[in-house]
Amino acid sequence: MDKGFFNSKYRVHGDIGYQYSISSFSFQLRERIQYGFQDFGTVEDNSSNKLTSRSRAGAKYNISGSPLTLFASYELFLGLNTSEGIRVRGYRIQAGTSYKFSIRSDIEFGYMLNDEVNRSSPLRAHVLVVEWNYRL
């Protein structure tokens, strides 16, 4: 609830992707169409819900004989229903490494740069990522 009014924060998206592997290298392409809040900051009002195309290219390198995997990706955010028409809204660069403990468990360390563009007050977010995954 904000200033006496309720605001919603939600996202709905659909993905299509492709992955190609050569030896220890893996290359990925993904296209995501997303509807919902887009801004990195808080939702200011309901008009901040946007239709966005998120194109991502990435690569992984699995170090032979090691539980370590190195990865990097670049993602472009393209606003499809902005007041100025179709335009670039931001990008994301990510790099890091993951360590596989077992088939079910791994940990990831990385760095991510989220950068907004074509805005009067663009936000640049530097994010350190620590992620632990456990699959049931």
mmCIF file with all atom_site columns, C-alpha atoms in Angstrom:
data_model
loop_
_atom_site.group_PDB
_atom_site.id
_atom_site.type_symbol
_atom_site.label_atom_id
_atom_site.label_alt_id
_atom_site.label_comp_id
_atom_site.label_asym_id
_atom_site.label_entity_id
_atom_site.label_seq_id
_atom_site.pdbx_PDB_ins_code
_atom_site.Cartn_x
_atom_site.Cartn_y
_atom_site.Cartn_z
_atom_site.occupancy
_atom_site.B_iso_or_equiv
_atom_site.pdbx_formal_charge
_atom_site.auth_seq_id
_atom_site.auth_comp_id
_atom_site.auth_asym_id
_atom_site.auth_atom_id
_atom_site.pdbx_PDB_model_num
ATOM 1   C CA . MET A 1 1   ? 0.000  0.000   0.000   1.00 0.00 ? 1   MET A CA 1
ATOM 2   C CA . ASP A 1 2   ? 1.454  3.340   -1.025  1.00 0.00 ? 2   ASP A CA 1
ATOM 3   C CA . LYS A 1 3   ? -0.099 6.734   -0.148  1.00 0.00 ? 3   LYS A CA 1
ATOM 4   C CA . GLY A 1 4   ? -3.494 5.171   0.496   1.00 0.00 ? 4   GLY A CA 1
ATOM 5   C CA . PHE A 1 5   ? -3.548 3.161   -2.758  1.00 0.00 ? 5   PHE A CA 1
ATOM 6   C CA . PHE A 1 6   ? -2.613 -0.424  -3.491  1.00 0.00 ? 6   PHE A CA 1
ATOM 7   C CA . ASN A 1 7   ? -0.092 -1.071  -6.272  1.00 0.00 ? 7   ASN A CA 1
ATOM 8   C CA . SER A 1 8   ? 0.690  -4.425  -7.804  1.00 0.00 ? 8   SER A CA 1
ATOM 9   C CA . LYS A 1 9   ? 4.126  -5.797  -8.621  1.00 0.00 ? 9   LYS A CA 1
ATOM 10  C CA . TYR A 1 10  ? 4.017  -8.747  -10.936 1.00 0.00 ? 10  TYR A CA 1
ATOM 11  C CA . ARG A 1 11  ? 5.669  -10.154 -14.047 1.00 0.00 ? 11  ARG A CA 1
ATOM 12  C CA . VAL A 1 12  ? 4.438  -12.650 -16.583 1.00 0.00 ? 12  VAL A CA 1
ATOM 13  C CA . HIS A 1 13  ? 6.814  -13.931 -19.230 1.00 0.00 ? 13  HIS A CA 1
ATOM 14  C CA . GLY A 1 14  ? 7.349  -16.545 -21.919 1.00 0.00 ? 14  GLY A CA 1
ATOM 15  C CA . ASP A 1 15  ? 10.732 -17.802 -23.116 1.00 0.00 ? 15  ASP A CA 1
ATOM 16  C CA . ILE A 1 16  ? 12.185 -19.480 -26.160 1.00 0.00 ? 16  ILE A CA 1
ATOM 17  C CA . GLY A 1 17  ? 15.801 -20.619 -26.066 1.00 0.00 ? 17  GLY A CA 1
ATOM 18  C CA . TYR A 1 18  ? 18.531 -22.467 -27.883 1.00 0.00 ? 18  TYR A CA 1
ATOM 19  C CA . GLN A 1 19  ? 21.714 -24.093 -26.557 1.00 0.00 ? 19  GLN A CA 1
ATOM 20  C CA . TYR A 1 20  ? 24.690 -25.430 -28.501 1.00 0.00 ? 20  TYR A CA 1
ATOM 21  C CA . SER A 1 21  ? 27.585 -27.317 -26.908 1.00 0.00 ? 21  SER A CA 1
ATOM 22  C CA . ILE A 1 22  ? 31.089 -27.999 -28.195 1.00 0.00 ? 22  ILE A CA 1
ATOM 23  C CA . SER A 1 23  ? 33.339 -29.984 -25.868 1.00 0.00 ? 23  SER A CA 1
ATOM 24  C CA . SER A 1 24  ? 33.544 -28.038 -22.567 1.00 0.00 ? 24  SER A CA 1
ATOM 25  C CA . PHE A 1 25  ? 31.872 -24.912 -24.018 1.00 0.00 ? 25  PHE A CA 1
ATOM 26  C CA . SER A 1 26  ? 28.146 -24.227 -24.068 1.00 0.00 ? 26  SER A CA 1
ATOM 27  C CA . PHE A 1 27  ? 26.491 -21.261 -25.829 1.00 0.00 ? 27  PHE A CA 1
ATOM 28  C CA . GLN A 1 28  ? 22.944 -20.120 -25.081 1.00 0.00 ? 28  GLN A CA 1
ATOM 29  C CA . LEU A 1 29  ? 20.477 -17.736 -26.730 1.00 0.00 ? 29  LEU A CA 1
ATOM 30  C CA . ARG A 1 30  ? 17.183 -16.818 -25.071 1.00 0.00 ? 30  ARG A CA 1
ATOM 31  C CA . GLU A 1 31  ? 14.361 -14.493 -26.046 1.00 0.00 ? 31  GLU A CA 1
ATOM 32  C CA . ARG A 1 32  ? 11.913 -13.516 -23.303 1.00 0.00 ? 32  ARG A CA 1
ATOM 33  C CA . ILE A 1 33  ? 8.728  -11.490 -23.747 1.00 0.00 ? 33  ILE A CA 1
ATOM 34  C CA . GLN A 1 34  ? 7.738  -10.027 -20.386 1.00 0.00 ? 34  GLN A CA 1
ATOM 35  C CA . TYR A 1 35  ? 4.752  -8.011  -19.179 1.00 0.00 ? 35  TYR A CA 1
ATOM 36  C CA . GLY A 1 36  ? 4.701  -6.332  -15.776 1.00 0.00 ? 36  GLY A CA 1
ATOM 37  C CA . PHE A 1 37  ? 6.840  -3.935  -13.816 1.00 0.00 ? 37  PHE A CA 1
ATOM 38  C CA . GLN A 1 38  ? 10.200 -3.285  -15.417 1.00 0.00 ? 38  GLN A CA 1
ATOM 39  C CA . ASP A 1 39  ? 11.936 -0.519  -13.489 1.00 0.00 ? 39  ASP A CA 1
ATOM 40  C CA . PHE A 1 40  ? 14.813 -1.572  -11.223 1.00 0.00 ? 40  PHE A CA 1
ATOM 41  C CA . GLY A 1 41  ? 13.502 0.791   -8.542  1.00 0.00 ? 41  GLY A CA 1
ATOM 42  C CA . THR A 1 42  ? 10.057 0.751   -6.991  1.00 0.00 ? 42  THR A CA 1
ATOM 43  C CA . VAL A 1 43  ? 6.804  0.763   -8.933  1.00 0.00 ? 43  VAL A CA 1
ATOM 44  C CA . GLU A 1 44  ? 5.659  4.382   -9.094  1.00 0.00 ? 44  GLU A CA 1
ATOM 45  C CA . ASP A 1 45  ? 2.170  3.739   -10.477 1.00 0.00 ? 45  ASP A CA 1
ATOM 46  C CA . ASN A 1 46  ? 0.267  1.234   -12.577 1.00 0.00 ? 46  ASN A CA 1
ATOM 47  C CA . SER A 1 47  ? 1.509  2.882   -15.791 1.00 0.00 ? 47  SER A CA 1
ATOM 48  C CA . SER A 1 48  ? 4.949  1.406   -15.080 1.00 0.00 ? 48  SER A CA 1
ATOM 49  C CA . ASN A 1 49  ? 3.758  -2.006  -16.337 1.00 0.00 ? 49  ASN A CA 1
ATOM 50  C CA . LYS A 1 50  ? 5.591  -2.539  -19.615 1.00 0.00 ? 50  LYS A CA 1
ATOM 51  C CA . LEU A 1 51  ? 5.826  -5.042  -22.440 1.00 0.00 ? 51  LEU A CA 1
ATOM 52  C CA . THR A 1 52  ? 9.538  -5.827  -22.747 1.00 0.00 ? 52  THR A CA 1
ATOM 53  C CA . SER A 1 53  ? 11.672 -7.977  -25.002 1.00 0.00 ? 53  SER A CA 1
ATOM 54  C CA . ARG A 1 54  ? 14.704 -9.400  -23.152 1.00 0.00 ? 54  ARG A CA 1
ATOM 55  C CA . SER A 1 55  ? 17.311 -10.909 -25.491 1.00 0.00 ? 55  SER A CA 1
ATOM 56  C CA . ARG A 1 56  ? 20.174 -12.765 -23.813 1.00 0.00 ? 56  ARG A CA 1
ATOM 57  C CA . ALA A 1 57  ? 23.344 -14.374 -25.156 1.00 0.00 ? 57  ALA A CA 1
ATOM 58  C CA . GLY A 1 58  ? 25.566 -16.367 -22.828 1.00 0.00 ? 58  GLY A CA 1
ATOM 59  C CA . ALA A 1 59  ? 28.391 -18.855 -22.636 1.00 0.00 ? 59  ALA A CA 1
ATOM 60  C CA . LYS A 1 60  ? 29.602 -21.412 -20.099 1.00 0.00 ? 60  LYS A CA 1
ATOM 61  C CA . TYR A 1 61  ? 32.910 -23.217 -19.802 1.00 0.00 ? 61  TYR A CA 1
ATOM 62  C CA . ASN A 1 62  ? 33.064 -26.407 -17.741 1.00 0.00 ? 62  ASN A CA 1
ATOM 63  C CA . ILE A 1 63  ? 36.662 -26.893 -16.572 1.00 0.00 ? 63  ILE A CA 1
ATOM 64  C CA . SER A 1 64  ? 37.525 -30.523 -17.426 1.00 0.00 ? 64  SER A CA 1
ATOM 65  C CA . GLY A 1 65  ? 37.905 -32.789 -14.416 1.00 0.00 ? 65  GLY A CA 1
ATOM 66  C CA . SER A 1 66  ? 36.752 -30.011 -12.096 1.00 0.00 ? 66  SER A CA 1
ATOM 67  C CA . PRO A 1 67  ? 33.431 -29.154 -10.434 1.00 0.00 ? 67  PRO A CA 1
ATOM 68  C CA . LEU A 1 68  ? 33.932 -25.494 -11.529 1.00 0.00 ? 68  LEU A CA 1
ATOM 69  C CA . THR A 1 69  ? 32.020 -23.846 -14.373 1.00 0.00 ? 69  THR A CA 1
ATOM 70  C CA . LEU A 1 70  ? 32.711 -20.299 -15.596 1.00 0.00 ? 70  LEU A CA 1
ATOM 71  C CA . PHE A 1 71  ? 29.884 -18.293 -17.181 1.00 0.00 ? 71  PHE A CA 1
ATOM 72  C CA . ALA A 1 72  ? 29.134 -14.909 -18.734 1.00 0.00 ? 72  ALA A CA 1
ATOM 73  C CA . SER A 1 73  ? 26.081 -13.337 -20.381 1.00 0.00 ? 73  SER A CA 1
ATOM 74  C CA . TYR A 1 74  ? 24.758 -10.113 -21.886 1.00 0.00 ? 74  TYR A CA 1
ATOM 75  C CA . GLU A 1 75  ? 21.048 -9.225  -21.854 1.00 0.00 ? 75  GLU A CA 1
ATOM 76  C CA . LEU A 1 76  ? 19.365 -6.352  -23.698 1.00 0.00 ? 76  LEU A CA 1
ATOM 77  C CA . PHE A 1 77  ? 16.031 -4.914  -22.464 1.00 0.00 ? 77  PHE A CA 1
ATOM 78  C CA . LEU A 1 78  ? 13.932 -3.504  -25.334 1.00 0.00 ? 78  LEU A CA 1
ATOM 79  C CA . GLY A 1 79  ? 10.724 -1.657  -24.410 1.00 0.00 ? 79  GLY A CA 1
ATOM 80  C CA . LEU A 1 80  ? 7.948  -2.573  -26.848 1.00 0.00 ? 80  LEU A CA 1
ATOM 81  C CA . ASN A 1 81  ? 5.183  -0.261  -25.601 1.00 0.00 ? 81  ASN A CA 1
ATOM 82  C CA . THR A 1 82  ? 6.972  2.865   -24.355 1.00 0.00 ? 82  THR A CA 1
ATOM 83  C CA . SER A 1 83  ? 5.463  6.298   -25.001 1.00 0.00 ? 83  SER A CA 1
ATOM 84  C CA . GLU A 1 84  ? 8.287  6.896   -27.539 1.00 0.00 ? 84  GLU A CA 1
ATOM 85  C CA . GLY A 1 85  ? 7.686  3.579   -29.314 1.00 0.00 ? 85  GLY A CA 1
ATOM 86  C CA . ILE A 1 86  ? 10.187 0.725   -29.366 1.00 0.00 ? 86  ILE A CA 1
ATOM 87  C CA . ARG A 1 87  ? 13.432 1.663   -27.603 1.00 0.00 ? 87  ARG A CA 1
ATOM 88  C CA . VAL A 1 88  ? 16.285 0.259   -25.559 1.00 0.00 ? 88  VAL A CA 1
ATOM 89  C CA . ARG A 1 89  ? 15.480 0.428   -21.815 1.00 0.00 ? 89  ARG A CA 1
ATOM 90  C CA . GLY A 1 90  ? 18.607 -1.136  -20.361 1.00 0.00 ? 90  GLY A CA 1
ATOM 91  C CA . TYR A 1 91  ? 21.079 -3.973  -20.330 1.00 0.00 ? 91  TYR A CA 1
ATOM 92  C CA . ARG A 1 92  ? 22.549 -6.514  -17.938 1.00 0.00 ? 92  ARG A CA 1
ATOM 93  C CA . ILE A 1 93  ? 26.054 -7.974  -17.933 1.00 0.00 ? 93  ILE A CA 1
ATOM 94  C CA . GLN A 1 94  ? 26.799 -10.963 -15.715 1.00 0.00 ? 94  GLN A CA 1
ATOM 95  C CA . ALA A 1 95  ? 29.886 -13.114 -15.072 1.00 0.00 ? 95  ALA A CA 1
ATOM 96  C CA . GLY A 1 96  ? 30.830 -15.643 -12.424 1.00 0.00 ? 96  GLY A CA 1
ATOM 97  C CA . THR A 1 97  ? 31.560 -19.212 -11.485 1.00 0.00 ? 97  THR A CA 1
ATOM 98  C CA . SER A 1 98  ? 29.629 -22.115 -10.048 1.00 0.00 ? 98  SER A CA 1
ATOM 99  C CA . TYR A 1 99  ? 30.881 -25.060 -7.999  1.00 0.00 ? 99  TYR A CA 1
ATOM 100 C CA . LYS A 1 100 ? 28.994 -28.346 -8.174  1.00 0.00 ? 100 LYS A CA 1
ATOM 101 C CA . PHE A 1 101 ? 28.962 -30.263 -4.871  1.00 0.00 ? 101 PHE A CA 1
ATOM 102 C CA . SER A 1 102 ? 26.777 -33.093 -6.159  1.00 0.00 ? 102 SER A CA 1
ATOM 103 C CA . ILE A 1 103 ? 24.072 -33.823 -8.727  1.00 0.00 ? 103 ILE A CA 1
ATOM 104 C CA . ARG A 1 104 ? 21.602 -32.055 -6.430  1.00 0.00 ? 104 ARG A CA 1
ATOM 105 C CA . SER A 1 105 ? 23.599 -29.164 -4.982  1.00 0.00 ? 105 SER A CA 1
ATOM 106 C CA . ASP A 1 106 ? 25.767 -26.317 -6.268  1.00 0.00 ? 106 ASP A CA 1
ATOM 107 C CA . ILE A 1 107 ? 26.824 -22.811 -5.275  1.00 0.00 ? 107 ILE A CA 1
ATOM 108 C CA . GLU A 1 108 ? 27.314 -19.802 -7.547  1.00 0.00 ? 108 GLU A CA 1
ATOM 109 C CA . PHE A 1 109 ? 29.320 -16.601 -7.107  1.00 0.00 ? 109 PHE A CA 1
ATOM 110 C CA . GLY A 1 110 ? 29.119 -13.760 -9.586  1.00 0.00 ? 110 GLY A CA 1
ATOM 111 C CA . TYR A 1 111 ? 28.840 -10.106 -10.454 1.00 0.00 ? 111 TYR A CA 1
ATOM 112 C CA . MET A 1 112 ? 25.981 -8.431  -12.330 1.00 0.00 ? 112 MET A CA 1
ATOM 113 C CA . LEU A 1 113 ? 25.689 -4.909  -13.733 1.00 0.00 ? 113 LEU A CA 1
ATOM 114 C CA . ASN A 1 114 ? 22.128 -3.687  -14.372 1.00 0.00 ? 114 ASN A CA 1
ATOM 115 C CA . ASP A 1 115 ? 22.088 -0.414  -16.291 1.00 0.00 ? 115 ASP A CA 1
ATOM 116 C CA . GLU A 1 116 ? 19.052 1.598   -17.394 1.00 0.00 ? 116 GLU A CA 1
ATOM 117 C CA . VAL A 1 117 ? 19.310 3.817   -20.465 1.00 0.00 ? 117 VAL A CA 1
ATOM 118 C CA . ASN A 1 118 ? 17.094 6.378   -22.249 1.00 0.00 ? 118 ASN A CA 1
ATOM 119 C CA . ARG A 1 119 ? 15.706 7.694   -18.940 1.00 0.00 ? 119 ARG A CA 1
ATOM 120 C CA . SER A 1 120 ? 16.017 11.058  -17.242 1.00 0.00 ? 120 SER A CA 1
ATOM 121 C CA . SER A 1 121 ? 17.414 9.458   -14.048 1.00 0.00 ? 121 SER A CA 1
ATOM 122 C CA . PRO A 1 122 ? 18.904 6.093   -15.070 1.00 0.00 ? 122 PRO A CA 1
ATOM 123 C CA . LEU A 1 123 ? 19.755 3.619   -12.349 1.00 0.00 ? 123 LEU A CA 1
ATOM 124 C CA . ARG A 1 124 ? 23.001 1.658   -12.408 1.00 0.00 ? 124 ARG A CA 1
ATOM 125 C CA . ALA A 1 125 ? 22.998 -1.312  -10.035 1.00 0.00 ? 125 ALA A CA 1
ATOM 126 C CA . HIS A 1 126 ? 26.125 -3.307  -9.165  1.00 0.00 ? 126 HIS A CA 1
ATOM 127 C CA . VAL A 1 127 ? 25.046 -6.678  -7.765  1.00 0.00 ? 127 VAL A CA 1
ATOM 128 C CA . LEU A 1 128 ? 27.159 -9.357  -6.096  1.00 0.00 ? 128 LEU A CA 1
ATOM 129 C CA . VAL A 1 129 ? 25.488 -12.736 -6.516  1.00 0.00 ? 129 VAL A CA 1
ATOM 130 C CA . VAL A 1 130 ? 25.749 -15.633 -4.057  1.00 0.00 ? 130 VAL A CA 1
ATOM 131 C CA . GLU A 1 131 ? 23.308 -18.403 -4.890  1.00 0.00 ? 131 GLU A CA 1
ATOM 132 C CA . TRP A 1 132 ? 22.938 -21.892 -3.452  1.00 0.00 ? 132 TRP A CA 1
ATOM 133 C CA . ASN A 1 133 ? 20.808 -24.416 -5.337  1.00 0.00 ? 133 ASN A CA 1
ATOM 134 C CA . TYR A 1 134 ? 19.410 -27.678 -4.050  1.00 0.00 ? 134 TYR A CA 1
ATOM 135 C CA . ARG A 1 135 ? 17.270 -29.806 -6.347  1.00 0.00 ? 135 ARG A CA 1
ATOM 136 C CA . LEU A 1 136 ? 14.755 -32.221 -4.822  1.00 0.00 ? 136 LEU A CA 1
#
